[in-house]
Amino acid sequence: SVKVGILLSGRGSNMMALVEAAQDYHVALVASDKPDAAGIAWARERGLATFTQSPKGIPKADYEAAIDAALVEAGVEIIALAGYMRLLSDGFVARWAGRIINIHPSLLPKYKGLDTHARAIEAGDAVAGCSVHIVTEELDGGAVLGQAEVAILPGDTPDSLAARVLEAEHRLYPQILAEFVRR
Ligand code: GAR
């Protein structure tokens, strides 16, 4: 089956959903820019191969070369970003062109970037949601592969909305990744 590498920066709940649902693919590496990310600890406990590289104090090119080498070493064919909170360079994206996907907590093309839930509530939107898209050089700008909608309820805060959207993320991402590796 197709070897997937997952990049994360924190909690890793989307990574966990991808691991639990793995059938048409398998998770060959979980990598993080944050060595103490909760998601990395979980992946280690699971016996998954992990790699951490802090970008602190080294040129971005060296940081990305280290991650790239780890992905190649693990035989990774597709990269799934799962709460990876760092911009990949144009060079890295070009090297993996069409083979990196990301989950973003908004209905793209709305609310690229950060603070998506606060912005959706502020705008008075009735629905929020999440999108899985191809990663290109343009931030949150690549082709959308799938989306899930979630109602915004009266009294929602960014946190309460984020929690509801996150549940939708955990259903959407494994489904779209499975379709993507079969394509
Ligand atoms: C998720 O909501 C994901 O959509 C978002 O970060 C969270 C990570 O949670 N990603 C971005 O904002 C990307 N710019 P997780 O670590 O529990 O999967």
Coordinates of C-alpha atoms and ligand atoms in Angstrom, one line a residue:
S1 CA 0.0 0.0 0.0
V2 CA 1.0 3.6 -0.5
K3 CA 3.5 5.0 2.1
V4 CA 2.3 8.2 3.7
G5 CA 4.4 10.6 5.7
I6 CA 2.6 12.9 8.2
L7 CA 3.9 16.2 9.3
L8 CA 2.5 17.8 12.4
S9 CA 3.4 20.5 15.0
G10 CA 1.2 19.7 18.1
R11 CA -1.7 17.7 19.4
G12 CA -1.9 15.4 16.3
S13 CA -5.5 14.4 16.5
N14 CA -5.8 14.4 12.7
M15 CA -2.7 12.2 12.5
M16 CA -4.3 9.8 14.9
A17 CA -7.5 9.7 12.7
L18 CA -5.3 9.0 9.7
V19 CA -3.4 6.2 11.5
E20 CA -6.6 4.6 12.8
A21 CA -8.2 4.6 9.4
A22 CA -5.2 3.4 7.4
Q23 CA -6.2 0.7 4.9
D24 CA -5.3 1.8 1.3
Y25 CA -2.2 3.5 2.7
H26 CA 0.1 3.1 5.6
V27 CA 1.8 5.7 7.7
A28 CA 5.5 5.2 7.2
L29 CA 6.7 8.2 9.1
V30 CA 5.3 10.9 11.5
A31 CA 7.6 13.9 11.6
S32 CA 7.4 17.1 13.6
D33 CA 9.2 20.5 13.8
K34 CA 8.4 20.3 17.6
P35 CA 10.3 17.5 19.2
D36 CA 7.9 17.5 22.3
A37 CA 4.7 17.6 20.2
A38 CA 2.0 15.4 21.9
G39 CA 1.3 13.8 18.5
I40 CA 4.9 12.5 18.3
A41 CA 4.7 10.9 21.8
W42 CA 1.5 9.1 20.7
A43 CA 3.1 7.9 17.4
R44 CA 6.1 6.6 19.3
E45 CA 3.9 4.7 21.7
R46 CA 2.1 3.2 18.7
G47 CA 5.5 2.0 17.4
L48 CA 5.3 4.2 14.3
A49 CA 8.5 5.6 12.9
T50 CA 9.0 9.2 13.9
F51 CA 11.4 12.0 13.1
T52 CA 11.8 15.4 14.7
Q53 CA 13.8 18.3 13.6
S54 CA 13.6 21.6 15.2
P55 CA 14.2 24.5 12.8
K56 CA 15.7 26.6 15.6
G57 CA 19.2 28.0 14.8
I58 CA 19.6 26.3 11.4
P59 CA 18.9 27.7 7.9
K60 CA 15.5 26.8 6.6
A61 CA 17.0 24.9 3.7
D62 CA 19.0 22.6 6.1
Y63 CA 15.9 22.1 8.2
E64 CA 13.8 21.1 5.2
A65 CA 16.6 18.9 3.8
A66 CA 16.7 16.9 7.0
I67 CA 12.9 16.3 6.8
D68 CA 13.1 15.5 3.2
A69 CA 15.9 13.0 3.8
A70 CA 13.9 11.3 6.6
L71 CA 10.8 11.1 4.3
V72 CA 12.8 9.6 1.4
E73 CA 14.6 7.2 3.8
A74 CA 11.2 6.0 5.0
G75 CA 10.0 5.5 1.4
V76 CA 7.3 8.1 1.7
E77 CA 5.3 8.7 -1.5
I78 CA 2.6 11.1 -0.3
I79 CA 2.9 13.7 2.5
A80 CA -0.2 14.6 4.6
L81 CA 0.1 17.8 6.6
A82 CA -1.9 17.5 9.8
G83 CA -1.6 20.6 11.9
Y84 CA 1.9 21.4 10.6
M85 CA 2.1 25.1 11.4
R86 CA 5.1 26.1 9.3
L87 CA 5.2 27.2 5.7
L88 CA 7.0 24.8 3.4
S89 CA 9.4 26.5 1.0
D90 CA 8.7 26.7 -2.7
G91 CA 11.6 24.4 -3.3
F92 CA 10.3 21.7 -1.0
V93 CA 6.8 22.0 -2.5
A94 CA 8.2 21.8 -6.0
R95 CA 10.2 18.6 -5.1
W96 CA 7.0 17.0 -3.9
A97 CA 4.7 18.7 -6.4
G98 CA 1.2 17.2 -6.4
R99 CA 2.1 14.8 -3.6
I100 CA 1.4 17.0 -0.5
I101 CA -2.0 17.4 0.9
N102 CA -3.2 19.5 3.9
I103 CA -6.3 19.9 6.0
H104 CA -7.4 23.4 6.7
P105 CA -10.1 24.4 9.2
S106 CA -12.3 26.5 6.9
L107 CA -14.3 26.2 3.7
L108 CA -11.6 27.3 1.3
P109 CA -11.2 29.7 -0.5
K110 CA -12.6 31.4 2.6
Y111 CA -10.3 32.2 5.5
K112 CA -6.9 31.1 4.4
G113 CA -4.2 31.4 7.1
L114 CA -4.9 31.6 10.8
D115 CA -7.8 32.3 13.2
T116 CA -10.3 30.8 10.8
H117 CA -13.0 30.2 13.4
A118 CA -12.9 33.6 14.9
R119 CA -13.1 35.1 11.4
A120 CA -16.1 33.0 10.4
I121 CA -18.0 33.9 13.6
E122 CA -17.0 37.6 13.2
A123 CA -18.3 37.5 9.6
G124 CA -21.7 36.2 10.8
D125 CA -21.4 33.1 8.6
A126 CA -24.0 30.4 9.2
V127 CA -21.7 27.5 8.2
A128 CA -18.0 26.8 8.8
G129 CA -16.1 23.7 8.0
C130 CA -12.9 22.2 6.8
S131 CA -11.1 21.5 3.5
V132 CA -8.5 19.0 2.3
H133 CA -6.4 20.5 -0.5
I134 CA -3.3 20.0 -2.6
V135 CA -0.4 22.0 -1.3
T136 CA 1.1 24.4 -3.8
E137 CA 3.4 27.4 -3.4
E138 CA 0.3 29.6 -2.6
L139 CA -0.7 29.4 1.1
D140 CA -3.9 27.3 1.4
G141 CA -4.4 27.9 -2.3
G142 CA -4.1 24.5 -4.1
A143 CA -7.0 22.5 -5.5
V144 CA -9.6 21.4 -3.0
L145 CA -10.1 17.7 -2.8
G146 CA -13.0 17.6 -0.4
Q147 CA -14.8 19.7 2.2
A148 CA -17.2 19.1 5.2
E149 CA -19.6 21.7 6.4
V150 CA -20.5 22.4 10.1
A151 CA -23.2 24.7 11.4
I152 CA -22.2 27.8 13.3
L153 CA -24.6 27.9 16.3
P154 CA -25.7 30.9 18.3
G155 CA -23.3 31.5 21.2
D156 CA -20.4 29.7 19.4
T157 CA -17.0 30.8 20.5
P158 CA -13.9 30.2 18.3
D159 CA -13.1 27.2 20.7
S160 CA -16.6 25.7 20.6
L161 CA -16.7 26.0 16.8
A162 CA -13.1 24.6 16.5
A163 CA -14.1 21.5 18.5
R164 CA -17.1 20.9 16.2
V165 CA -15.1 21.4 13.0
L166 CA -12.3 19.1 14.4
E167 CA -14.8 16.2 14.6
A168 CA -15.6 16.8 10.9
E169 CA -11.9 17.0 10.1
H170 CA -11.4 13.5 11.6
R171 CA -14.0 12.1 9.3
L172 CA -13.1 14.0 6.2
Y173 CA -9.3 13.6 6.2
P174 CA -9.0 9.8 6.2
Q175 CA -11.7 9.5 3.5
I176 CA -10.0 12.0 1.2
L177 CA -6.5 10.6 1.8
A178 CA -7.8 7.1 0.9
E179 CA -9.4 8.5 -2.3
F180 CA -6.2 10.4 -3.1
V181 CA -3.9 7.4 -2.8
R182 CA -6.3 5.3 -5.0
R183 CA -6.6 7.9 -7.7
Ligands
GAR1 C1 -6.6 21.3 12.9 O1 -7.8 21.9 13.2 C2 -6.1 21.6 11.5 O2 -7.1 21.8 10.6 C3 -5.4 22.9 11.8 O3 -4.7 22.8 13.0 C4 -5.4 21.8 13.8 C5 -4.5 20.7 14.2 O4 -5.0 19.9 15.1 N1 -4.5 23.3 10.7 C6 -4.1 24.5 10.4 O5 -4.6 25.5 10.9 C7 -3.2 24.6 9.2 N2 -2.9 25.9 8.9 P1 -4.4 18.4 15.4 O6 -2.9 18.6 15.7 O7 -5.1 17.9 16.6 O8 -4.6 17.6 14.1

